[in-house]
XYZ file of C-alpha atoms in Angstrom:
776
model
C 94.340 131.403 118.741
C 93.404 133.353 121.861
C 94.865 136.558 123.246
C 98.583 137.138 123.006
C 98.918 137.142 126.777
C 97.559 133.613 126.949
C 99.603 132.200 124.102
C 102.326 129.981 125.415
C 103.971 128.950 122.205
C 105.985 126.159 123.735
C 108.191 124.288 121.287
C 107.761 120.629 122.154
C 110.868 118.725 123.034
C 109.480 115.754 121.137
C 112.392 113.447 121.609
C 112.169 113.593 125.390
C 109.762 112.010 127.829
C 108.657 113.203 131.234
C 109.021 110.121 133.187
C 111.619 111.809 135.381
C 109.186 111.762 138.304
C 110.032 108.151 138.683
C 113.264 109.251 140.356
C 111.575 108.776 143.679
C 111.272 105.106 142.901
C 114.712 104.600 141.453
C 116.954 105.766 144.284
C 118.166 102.361 145.247
C 118.119 101.053 148.802
C 116.543 104.221 150.183
C 113.461 103.789 147.991
C 113.290 100.121 148.891
C 113.358 101.018 152.573
C 110.630 103.665 152.655
C 108.260 101.703 150.386
C 108.747 98.405 152.242
C 106.984 97.096 155.291
C 103.494 97.598 156.546
C 100.092 97.488 154.887
C 98.492 100.041 152.604
C 95.515 101.319 154.597
C 94.523 104.056 152.141
C 95.255 105.228 148.579
C 94.992 108.971 148.013
C 94.913 110.417 144.496
C 95.996 114.016 143.964
C 96.026 116.331 140.924
C 93.141 114.942 138.885
C 90.943 117.351 136.970
C 88.903 115.455 134.355
C 89.777 111.891 135.263
C 87.915 110.205 138.075
C 90.040 109.110 141.009
C 88.533 105.649 140.762
C 89.847 105.461 137.205
C 93.356 106.237 138.437
C 93.092 103.544 141.134
C 91.940 101.001 138.539
C 95.299 101.220 136.756
C 97.272 100.371 139.924
C 98.423 96.802 140.512
C 98.170 97.320 144.286
C 95.041 98.013 146.284
C 93.995 98.920 149.807
C 94.972 96.119 152.222
C 98.017 95.000 150.218
C 101.483 95.163 151.681
C 103.810 97.935 150.617
C 105.836 96.245 147.853
C 108.410 98.319 145.888
C 108.173 96.074 142.811
C 104.374 96.313 142.549
C 104.444 100.039 143.203
C 106.992 100.358 140.369
C 104.673 98.339 138.099
C 101.823 100.652 139.060
C 103.887 103.676 138.071
C 104.656 102.161 134.649
C 100.995 101.235 134.152
C 99.880 104.807 134.800
C 102.432 106.213 132.347
C 101.409 103.602 129.745
C 97.849 104.949 129.677
C 99.053 108.127 127.932
C 96.707 110.159 130.135
C 99.361 111.748 132.319
C 102.284 114.061 131.723
C 103.772 113.239 135.151
C 103.133 110.661 137.888
C 104.646 110.441 141.376
C 104.006 107.645 143.917
C 105.064 108.268 147.529
C 104.282 106.980 151.037
C 102.634 109.095 153.691
C 102.534 106.866 156.770
C 100.244 103.991 155.859
C 98.808 105.906 152.895
C 99.993 105.511 149.283
C 99.825 108.930 147.612
C 99.397 108.967 143.824
C 100.117 112.474 142.470
C 99.353 112.949 138.766
C 99.607 115.738 136.225
C 97.044 115.117 133.492
C 97.917 115.510 129.831
C 95.834 118.308 128.332
C 92.907 117.754 125.953
C 93.316 118.986 122.382
C 90.875 121.751 121.563
C 91.752 121.849 117.869
C 94.544 120.919 115.443
C 95.734 123.707 113.130
C 98.063 123.558 110.099
C 99.870 126.751 109.083
C 102.079 127.373 106.057
C 100.947 124.461 103.902
C 100.333 125.609 100.335
C 101.524 122.672 98.225
C 99.776 119.976 100.265
C 96.085 120.310 101.059
C 94.988 120.544 104.685
C 92.614 117.626 104.116
C 95.554 115.434 103.030
C 97.470 116.297 106.191
C 94.407 115.740 108.371
C 94.011 112.275 106.905
C 97.588 111.434 107.936
C 97.691 112.671 111.541
C 96.151 110.682 114.389
C 95.600 113.517 116.844
C 92.148 115.044 116.702
C 90.030 117.499 118.632
C 88.983 116.189 122.103
C 91.741 113.566 122.172
C 94.397 113.476 124.881
C 97.586 115.313 123.979
C 100.787 113.256 124.218
C 104.238 114.136 122.993
C 104.840 110.705 121.483
C 101.733 111.037 119.296
C 102.832 114.485 118.176
C 106.224 113.057 117.242
C 104.568 110.305 115.208
C 102.265 112.777 113.438
C 105.170 115.044 112.519
C 106.958 112.083 110.940
C 103.836 111.100 109.008
C 103.495 114.604 107.570
C 107.173 114.716 106.657
C 106.658 111.447 104.770
C 103.827 113.094 102.835
C 106.107 115.952 101.822
C 108.883 113.579 100.856
C 106.491 111.660 98.618
C 105.817 115.035 96.988
C 109.527 115.672 96.460
C 110.027 118.150 99.321
C 112.795 116.770 101.514
C 113.630 120.227 102.894
C 110.238 120.508 104.566
C 110.300 121.356 108.285
C 107.413 120.987 110.715
C 107.490 122.574 114.179
C 104.654 121.628 116.536
C 103.585 124.236 119.076
C 100.889 124.398 121.724
C 98.675 127.254 122.830
C 97.549 126.717 126.404
C 93.874 127.332 127.158
C 91.791 127.191 130.312
C 90.519 123.905 131.755
C 93.741 122.144 130.781
C 93.043 122.393 127.059
C 95.484 123.234 124.264
C 95.440 124.175 120.624
C 97.992 122.112 118.695
C 99.576 124.116 115.886
C 101.820 122.554 113.229
C 103.915 125.340 111.725
C 105.081 124.107 108.331
C 107.922 125.330 106.171
C 107.371 123.347 103.002
C 110.659 124.278 101.407
C 111.406 123.951 97.675
C 111.093 120.828 95.583
C 114.159 118.714 96.142
C 115.600 118.159 92.689
C 118.195 115.728 91.400
C 121.377 117.656 90.622
C 123.427 114.758 89.250
C 123.027 111.053 88.450
C 126.325 109.219 88.128
C 127.446 105.583 87.804
C 130.517 103.658 88.905
C 132.058 100.663 87.078
C 129.870 101.011 83.967
C 132.279 100.076 81.172
C 129.820 98.862 78.528
C 127.267 101.695 78.561
C 128.062 105.295 79.387
C 126.177 107.415 81.909
C 123.917 109.041 79.314
C 122.718 105.630 78.035
C 121.729 104.573 81.535
C 120.110 107.913 82.387
C 117.875 107.512 79.326
C 116.575 104.241 80.796
C 115.617 105.903 84.068
C 112.396 107.751 84.833
C 114.237 110.003 87.282
C 115.911 112.859 85.445
C 118.466 115.501 86.341
C 117.050 118.947 87.066
C 116.967 121.204 84.027
C 115.037 124.399 83.396
C 112.936 122.867 80.597
C 111.467 120.273 82.958
C 109.333 122.817 84.775
C 106.150 120.991 83.655
C 107.375 117.617 84.903
C 108.132 116.169 88.322
C 110.590 113.567 87.011
C 113.550 115.654 88.225
C 112.418 115.618 91.864
C 113.830 112.930 94.108
C 111.488 110.054 94.937
C 112.921 106.929 96.640
C 110.125 104.745 95.219
C 110.851 106.009 91.723
C 114.563 105.366 92.240
C 113.792 101.765 93.225
C 111.825 101.447 89.986
C 114.758 102.928 88.068
C 117.117 100.328 89.505
C 114.810 97.633 88.201
C 114.672 99.342 84.787
C 118.475 99.414 84.582
C 118.619 95.760 85.575
C 116.117 94.879 82.843
C 118.102 96.974 80.363
C 121.234 94.909 80.980
C 119.289 91.628 81.013
C 117.720 92.647 77.700
C 121.134 93.241 76.158
C 122.850 90.017 77.185
C 124.153 90.564 80.733
C 122.356 88.083 83.050
C 124.973 88.521 85.820
C 124.363 92.266 86.132
C 123.792 93.682 89.628
C 123.347 97.087 91.215
C 125.880 96.860 94.012
C 124.739 100.016 95.791
C 122.559 103.050 95.275
C 123.260 106.169 97.323
C 121.224 109.382 97.336
C 123.070 112.186 99.120
C 121.234 115.344 100.158
C 123.185 118.575 99.874
C 123.724 120.582 103.084
C 121.162 123.186 101.999
C 118.681 120.307 101.499
C 117.560 121.439 98.043
C 119.339 118.904 95.774
C 120.241 115.221 95.663
C 123.295 113.545 94.181
C 122.502 109.959 93.124
C 125.348 107.487 92.674
C 124.960 103.859 91.592
C 127.742 101.289 91.726
C 127.291 98.555 89.114
C 128.641 95.108 88.368
C 127.960 94.550 84.664
C 129.277 91.008 84.382
C 129.979 89.231 81.106
C 127.800 89.141 78.004
C 126.134 85.816 77.211
C 124.431 84.241 74.197
C 121.640 81.693 74.126
C 122.824 78.092 73.890
C 120.524 75.108 73.480
C 116.770 75.847 73.570
C 114.496 73.008 74.691
C 110.756 72.654 75.297
C 109.216 69.791 77.239
C 105.778 69.180 78.668
C 104.505 67.203 81.629
C 101.010 67.346 80.126
C 100.240 64.311 78.000
C 98.931 64.555 74.438
C 100.217 68.104 73.933
C 101.473 68.815 70.428
C 104.707 70.726 70.952
C 105.195 71.691 67.291
C 102.851 74.741 67.283
C 104.212 75.756 70.681
C 107.803 75.794 69.396
C 106.717 78.297 66.735
C 106.081 80.999 69.364
C 109.477 80.633 71.055
C 111.331 83.916 70.490
C 114.697 82.847 71.908
C 117.057 81.443 69.264
C 120.348 79.637 69.712
C 123.234 81.998 69.039
C 121.279 85.181 69.782
C 122.377 87.461 72.590
C 120.715 86.671 75.902
C 117.495 88.684 76.296
C 115.333 88.367 79.406
C 112.437 90.185 77.711
C 112.278 87.506 75.014
C 112.181 84.830 77.691
C 109.275 86.562 79.435
C 107.474 87.137 76.138
C 107.916 83.478 75.179
C 106.428 82.340 78.489
C 103.407 84.605 77.982
C 102.857 83.343 74.443
C 103.179 79.702 75.537
C 100.642 80.291 78.325
C 98.273 82.000 75.881
C 98.556 79.109 73.434
C 97.946 76.593 76.200
C 95.147 78.784 77.567
C 93.377 78.399 74.224
C 93.485 74.641 74.869
C 91.735 75.033 78.278
C 94.900 75.063 80.403
C 94.037 78.256 82.284
C 96.556 77.983 85.113
C 99.462 76.239 83.438
C 102.931 77.195 84.646
C 105.909 77.386 82.299
C 109.287 77.393 84.022
C 112.348 78.765 82.190
C 115.241 76.749 83.589
C 118.594 78.369 82.818
C 122.006 76.713 82.809
C 124.904 79.126 82.431
C 128.299 78.163 81.040
C 130.872 80.754 82.039
C 133.584 79.167 79.871
C 131.586 79.566 76.639
C 129.484 82.480 77.899
C 126.258 80.775 76.849
C 122.953 80.112 78.597
C 121.084 76.889 77.861
C 117.333 77.416 78.217
C 114.783 74.751 78.994
C 111.092 75.731 78.930
C 109.259 73.192 81.064
C 105.446 72.989 80.957
C 104.158 71.816 84.340
C 101.171 69.495 84.801
C 97.762 71.210 84.634
C 94.153 70.047 84.146
C 91.831 71.283 81.427
C 89.656 74.028 82.875
C 86.008 75.022 82.465
C 84.374 78.306 83.449
C 82.580 77.748 86.743
C 81.339 81.280 87.416
C 81.607 84.853 86.144
C 81.624 87.626 88.764
C 81.142 91.262 87.749
C 82.283 94.006 90.121
C 82.249 97.801 89.967
C 79.245 98.384 87.690
C 77.242 100.749 89.883
C 75.072 102.032 87.006
C 75.534 99.618 84.123
C 73.375 96.508 84.316
C 75.099 93.121 84.553
C 73.500 91.927 81.329
C 75.072 94.810 79.381
C 78.512 93.496 80.370
C 77.709 89.785 80.081
C 76.457 90.054 76.508
C 79.910 91.301 75.447
C 81.655 88.270 76.964
C 82.554 85.454 74.591
C 82.520 82.924 77.440
C 79.682 81.772 79.671
C 79.392 79.504 82.711
C 80.182 75.929 81.699
C 82.228 76.837 78.610
C 85.747 75.508 78.096
C 88.265 78.104 79.187
C 89.943 79.972 76.322
C 92.605 82.633 76.961
C 92.113 84.385 73.606
C 88.388 84.705 74.224
C 89.085 86.173 77.654
C 91.319 88.874 76.137
C 88.868 89.532 73.332
C 86.003 89.783 75.848
C 87.976 92.291 77.889
C 88.482 94.448 74.803
C 84.810 94.187 73.817
C 83.764 95.502 77.236
C 86.315 98.331 76.957
C 84.943 99.230 73.539
C 81.538 99.917 75.063
C 83.058 103.186 76.244
C 81.272 102.961 79.596
C 84.319 102.184 81.757
C 87.637 103.810 82.605
C 89.250 100.454 83.228
C 88.323 96.831 82.564
C 90.171 93.786 83.856
C 89.105 90.148 83.499
C 91.106 87.851 85.744
C 90.767 84.056 85.949
C 91.220 82.416 89.334
C 90.938 78.853 90.522
C 87.370 77.746 91.274
C 85.987 75.164 93.669
C 88.104 72.449 92.016
C 91.391 72.597 90.072
C 89.525 72.085 86.772
C 87.187 75.033 87.364
C 87.902 78.733 86.873
C 86.156 81.848 88.147
C 86.320 84.845 85.822
C 86.252 88.117 87.757
C 85.357 91.198 85.715
C 86.585 94.308 87.569
C 85.129 97.541 86.219
C 85.618 101.228 86.897
C 82.731 103.233 85.505
C 83.128 106.598 83.812
C 80.725 109.320 82.747
C 78.713 108.310 79.700
C 76.783 111.533 79.320
C 78.398 113.960 76.916
C 78.018 117.547 75.875
C 80.130 118.188 72.796
C 80.814 121.669 71.476
C 82.833 122.367 68.347
C 83.943 125.784 67.169
C 85.211 126.587 63.700
C 85.490 129.223 61.033
C 85.226 129.025 57.265
C 85.111 131.587 54.496
C 81.686 130.240 53.483
C 79.943 129.708 56.810
C 81.810 132.236 58.909
C 81.859 131.293 62.598
C 80.078 128.014 63.277
C 79.261 125.950 66.335
C 78.508 122.241 66.638
C 76.550 121.174 69.717
C 75.407 117.742 70.810
C 74.098 116.201 73.999
C 74.240 112.475 74.338
C 73.758 109.684 76.849
C 75.520 106.543 75.642
C 74.345 104.346 78.512
C 70.799 105.413 79.269
C 69.757 104.114 82.727
C 72.619 101.608 82.546
C 70.960 99.665 79.703
C 73.536 100.495 77.035
C 70.958 102.369 74.988
C 72.201 105.475 73.161
C 70.179 108.710 72.969
C 71.579 111.742 71.141
C 70.577 115.219 70.024
C 72.948 117.248 67.868
C 72.825 120.523 66.019
C 75.129 122.690 63.941
C 74.521 126.411 63.696
C 76.154 129.021 61.570
C 74.959 132.253 60.111
C 73.889 130.462 56.939
C 72.933 126.903 57.930
C 71.318 124.809 60.633
C 71.269 121.066 61.210
C 69.280 119.042 63.765
C 69.448 115.313 64.488
C 67.737 113.152 67.105
C 68.959 109.553 67.384
C 68.064 106.507 69.435
C 69.858 103.144 69.368
C 69.200 99.942 71.288
C 72.290 97.756 70.761
C 70.500 94.596 71.933
C 66.941 94.892 70.733
C 64.642 92.406 72.521
C 67.753 90.960 74.256
C 69.166 89.768 70.940
C 72.432 90.759 69.283
C 70.470 93.076 67.029
C 71.145 96.810 67.109
C 68.021 98.789 66.221
C 67.989 102.539 65.838
C 66.094 105.467 64.407
C 67.244 108.955 63.392
C 65.178 112.068 62.738
C 66.929 114.899 60.906
C 66.389 118.368 59.526
C 68.899 120.454 57.557
C 68.495 124.053 56.403
C 71.044 125.987 54.401
C 70.300 129.601 53.578
C 71.400 131.741 50.662
C 73.156 135.049 51.160
C 74.684 137.655 48.945
C 78.344 137.621 49.931
C 81.002 136.554 47.495
C 82.101 133.430 49.349
C 78.745 131.878 50.309
C 75.938 129.688 48.980
C 73.558 131.299 46.514
C 70.533 129.103 47.185
C 68.481 127.628 50.006
C 68.322 123.886 50.584
C 66.301 122.059 53.220
C 66.059 118.347 53.912
C 63.781 116.559 56.361
C 63.520 112.839 56.977
C 64.204 109.797 59.075
C 66.014 106.494 58.873
C 65.638 103.128 60.580
C 68.749 101.050 61.276
C 69.325 97.376 62.034
C 72.764 95.920 62.721
C 73.641 92.294 63.390
C 76.793 90.114 63.514
C 77.735 87.611 60.867
C 80.813 86.499 62.800
C 82.853 87.800 65.711
C 84.482 90.536 63.593
C 82.120 90.775 60.622
C 78.963 92.840 61.027
C 76.126 93.998 58.755
C 74.166 97.249 59.100
C 71.007 97.793 57.045
C 69.441 101.269 56.926
C 66.217 102.469 55.342
C 66.006 106.245 54.711
C 63.102 108.424 53.638
C 63.820 112.122 53.104
C 62.297 115.143 51.415
C 64.709 117.740 49.978
C 63.919 121.157 48.527
C 66.176 123.644 46.716
C 64.689 127.143 46.594
C 65.228 130.884 47.000
C 68.026 131.210 44.530
C 69.746 134.593 44.293
C 71.010 136.602 41.356
C 74.428 135.028 42.035
C 73.254 131.429 41.689
C 74.850 129.529 38.842
C 72.586 127.987 36.243
C 73.664 124.499 37.320
C 71.851 125.006 40.616
C 68.977 126.958 39.087
C 68.145 123.906 36.959
C 67.702 121.832 40.145
C 65.256 124.104 41.936
C 62.347 122.124 43.332
C 61.567 119.239 45.677
C 62.542 115.583 45.561
C 61.785 112.552 47.712
C 64.396 109.890 48.368
C 63.478 106.389 49.484
C 66.579 104.253 49.810
C 68.015 101.195 51.482
C 71.680 100.894 52.393
C 73.874 97.928 53.295
C 77.158 98.438 55.191
C 79.313 95.350 55.697
C 82.196 95.912 58.138
C 85.104 93.653 59.057
C 86.897 95.036 62.123
C 90.156 93.430 63.248
C 91.438 96.384 65.294
C 92.626 95.858 68.854
C 90.195 98.575 69.995
C 87.367 100.490 68.401
C 87.827 103.503 70.693
C 91.604 103.986 70.611
C 93.149 101.468 68.196
C 96.892 100.890 68.116
C 97.081 97.924 65.733
C 94.907 95.983 63.329
C 92.735 96.969 60.407
C 89.145 97.361 59.235
C 87.214 97.799 56.012
C 83.617 98.723 55.223
C 81.745 98.132 51.966
C 78.652 100.347 51.622
C 75.999 100.086 48.919
C 72.964 102.381 48.830
C 70.089 101.997 46.371
C 67.538 104.791 45.963
C 64.373 104.095 44.031
C 62.106 102.113 46.355
C 59.486 104.716 45.638
C 60.428 108.378 45.768
C 61.511 110.526 42.848
C 65.270 109.845 42.599
C 67.097 106.697 41.487
C 70.767 106.029 42.041
C 73.306 103.458 43.253
C 75.979 104.755 45.629
C 79.015 102.544 46.352
C 81.767 103.219 48.883
C 84.756 101.303 50.217
C 86.432 102.611 53.385
C 89.413 100.961 55.063
C 92.087 101.701 57.607
C 95.146 100.080 59.141
C 97.066 100.885 62.337
C 100.740 100.216 63.059
C 102.453 100.579 66.461
C 105.784 102.143 65.438
C 107.284 102.478 68.905
C 105.987 102.549 72.439
C 102.888 104.796 72.456
C 103.530 105.866 68.826
C 100.849 104.787 66.343
C 100.644 105.252 62.571
C 97.159 105.333 61.072
C 96.527 105.011 57.333
C 92.945 105.355 56.080
C 91.439 105.518 52.624
C 88.094 105.772 50.880
C 86.822 105.404 47.325
C 83.274 106.039 46.177
C 81.168 106.180 43.043
C 77.535 107.105 42.345
C 75.635 105.826 39.331
C 72.299 107.216 38.204
C 69.985 104.245 37.629
C 68.337 104.109 34.234
C 70.599 106.888 33.026
C 68.965 109.283 35.505
C 70.744 112.507 36.399
C 72.304 112.461 39.912
C 71.153 115.563 41.734
C 73.457 117.839 43.713
C 72.199 116.779 47.149
C 73.026 113.110 46.429
C 76.633 113.612 45.305
C 79.844 113.302 47.287
C 81.449 116.392 48.821
C 85.008 116.684 50.059
C 86.646 118.926 52.662
C 86.524 119.742 56.366
C 87.125 116.632 58.460
C 87.502 114.507 55.310
C 90.287 116.709 53.899
C 91.806 118.980 56.517
C 93.075 122.333 55.354
C 89.998 122.823 53.187
C 86.558 123.919 54.286
C 83.518 121.651 54.068
C 82.689 121.157 50.354
C 85.749 123.242 49.567
C 87.202 120.763 47.064
C 85.805 119.375 43.819
C 83.610 120.547 40.938
C 82.700 124.206 41.246
C 80.948 126.767 39.057
C 81.087 130.556 39.125
C 78.381 132.953 37.935
C 78.913 136.206 36.087
C 77.509 138.005 39.144
C 80.321 136.770 41.373
C 78.600 133.758 42.903
C 80.115 130.295 43.199
C 78.584 126.910 43.929
C 80.168 123.649 45.045
C 78.512 121.064 42.796
C 79.767 117.836 44.350
C 80.946 114.817 42.396
C 80.128 111.224 41.594
C 83.693 109.914 41.881
C 85.595 110.245 45.170
C 89.000 109.119 46.376
C 90.743 110.238 49.520
C 93.333 109.063 52.016
C 95.006 110.132 55.222
C 98.060 109.156 57.215
C 98.525 110.283 60.790
C 101.134 109.594 63.453
C 100.037 110.001 67.074
C 102.482 110.131 69.959
C 102.627 111.560 73.486
C 104.272 114.904 74.174
C 106.334 113.582 77.074
C 104.012 115.004 79.705
C 102.645 112.770 82.491
C 100.466 110.079 80.934
C 97.516 110.906 83.180
C 97.169 114.312 81.456
C 96.135 112.569 78.227
C 97.946 114.996 75.883
C 98.871 113.649 72.418
C 100.522 115.231 69.396
C 99.467 114.437 65.828
C 101.229 114.839 62.493
C 99.082 114.169 59.446
C 98.856 114.340 55.683
C 95.532 114.231 53.816
C 95.049 113.733 50.084
C 91.926 113.497 47.993
C 90.213 114.123 44.689
C 86.586 114.581 43.598
C 85.173 114.933 40.099
C 82.382 113.974 37.656
C 79.561 116.225 38.747
C 77.596 115.073 35.710
C 76.859 118.662 34.663
C 77.094 119.776 31.024
C 78.772 123.180 30.749
C 78.128 125.501 27.833
C 80.666 127.664 26.061
C 81.484 130.618 28.262
C 80.577 128.899 31.558
C 83.147 129.406 34.333
C 83.079 125.745 35.250
C 85.709 123.465 36.860
C 85.389 119.702 36.985
C 88.689 117.852 36.717
C 90.270 114.894 38.425
C 93.075 116.558 40.365
C 94.500 115.576 43.721
C 94.566 118.050 46.583
C 96.796 117.515 49.578
C 97.543 119.095 52.916
C 99.806 118.451 55.857
C 99.551 119.653 59.384
C 99.864 119.114 63.090
C 97.375 118.774 65.880
C 97.248 118.558 69.654
C 94.574 116.658 71.563
C 93.995 116.821 75.293
C 91.706 114.662 77.391
C 90.947 117.565 79.689
C 88.787 117.555 82.846
C 86.191 119.440 80.778
C 86.166 116.887 77.966
C 88.267 116.169 74.865
C 89.925 119.148 73.207
C 91.662 119.121 69.820
C 93.394 121.808 67.785
C 94.425 121.189 64.157
C 96.489 123.427 61.891
C 96.795 122.289 58.267
C 98.589 123.752 55.263
C 97.190 122.882 51.797
C 100.255 122.354 49.610
C 98.436 120.861 46.612
C 95.348 122.838 45.603
C 93.471 124.641 42.860
C 92.865 128.346 42.670
C 89.112 127.877 43.064
C 89.322 125.703 46.187
C 88.131 127.029 49.558
C 90.660 126.950 52.400
C 90.202 126.404 56.159
C 93.554 125.979 57.890
C 92.577 126.119 61.577
C 90.019 124.096 63.495
C 89.349 123.893 67.209
C 86.914 121.595 68.981
C 86.166 120.778 72.574
C 83.583 118.879 74.591
C 82.419 118.213 78.116
C 81.148 115.125 79.901
C 78.693 114.624 82.740
């Protein structure tokens, strides 16, 4: 900042101006006398340093040869001050010469911010107007200080103080320094209400987003004062009363008082609750001819005799517009005309449908897809140019584009086209990262520490094609998979894909591990196509070669009898009906999948595997979702053939939390201390899970999960001999637990802790699991 001897830390008297030099022109008759009469023969400019004298003369409204005129000279003085270039200006007469004496405003060398820790320097720089090499003026400094104070107030710091200072340099330059005392967050000490007789203060505080300061809210900013948030809270209180039957409710006043020490606010709202009303007569009329009102009346939520509820009125209007939108009336207006009767405390409601033409789609505009090709978005839309407008198809199209998983946000908005019967659909997109690196960490008594790793690009070159490599490594096993999927093969709604896989599981001699090696190598080819909007078929052909070898002295005889290699050639059909509101993060709806796999198209094994998987989602409350899922499966050896261990069902891990992978079901123990999970031919399992936010800011993406899993697996098909330590019984296992998921900046993170409360002594337990991923 320069040497101490040169620092002139001059506190700016921002509120003042330095136009006092105009005194010479405001001294009444005396000024009029000395500046009147005669002709200006010369104009002399004094005091300029950077500014050319000709530039100063150009701002004057008098010139050489003009008569001395006090009014024009006064105008000239004001014009020079208005330029902002001068700190002081004096105009005087020296004989027939007009002398213009100026003091130039300095030039800013640099702008410095000191003391800002909670607000970034870049954010402050974006707010202020003064910059290096601009002319310094006190009015601009005053404006910049106010802008920065507004920034701090938006961040809840009303005690912030900003003192501008200047450091004088040579050549009439200055450094402008903003010394900032950010102060503490300004909390809300108390929220109180006046004239609230129906609902007490605590009821109304629960409606508000703004909260009173408490120690446990250290992770939230809801207890800091924000005038915009308070305005939102007033609207929420108004809607609360309107929702509960008080249409005359008003917020008479809202006062936020700052304490003298400027660290707390007291908020007081004066209310006028009014009387409580019920709905009276409910009518529906239409100015559109040939509209059948009967199906429209079915969606009306307001009923005569019910308490007045503004939310039901708004919901009814939306449902009426959606119904009419399905009949091509894209821009129809429904007016809710209210007639209040104070004597009976009822509100008659008349829904009036205004005239509107049937609408066709004129054009579809797609915005925001910087990487994703237009055709990838268009093929998910259920409407095309020239189609009749349909509101349900617009909403369904919006969800289909969201379900691609390529975009943070998707909005499809209809607007009026070139004529009233034409609509333009605008698809606004916000792209997100579609490359993923997923890493999962876990521990089991069989595998020890394990790591899952995958790298995937779900939108390769913006074409929607999916390329994936995944692997799982532990001390005893390795898995590799390479996958490729084209969701619209040859520009048709035909998803084609291929997978290459290799699995190796090694034997070891510890008590809790596998006692044999198993390797499997193969590939599959997939083809998926729609049967209807929500019904889809996926056909998969698989060819694999599996070998069981390197048994140990601990291996049970049931596995020893299956040593050798087999080849599986199978075809699988998976028929899925999906009526969920979203595939990525469903909150309502249901789905079911019927899977049938037949092995025996060549190869050395023959079986029929059948599975039915289904799930249903219920929104319990706002942002609280209950998920119930279930699965049943059965494998039948064709021609009475024995079903080998690698083709059976296994249960545990993600399919039954609290138990390790293959930790549940038929199991055999050898006399040498070994144990083998044998798998089963009959499977049943289910899960219920409630997901809800933790109360943290929504943008953090933190959810809490409470779940219960239950399942059973039996019928390995093995034939034990007397003396075999063999377990194969139909017995349910169950676990309950909690989990936390976080959509972190590094990718999704989830932690699950499950307690198995229904189990067998020979089951294998895994109570804790942690997984995380990253995106690029």
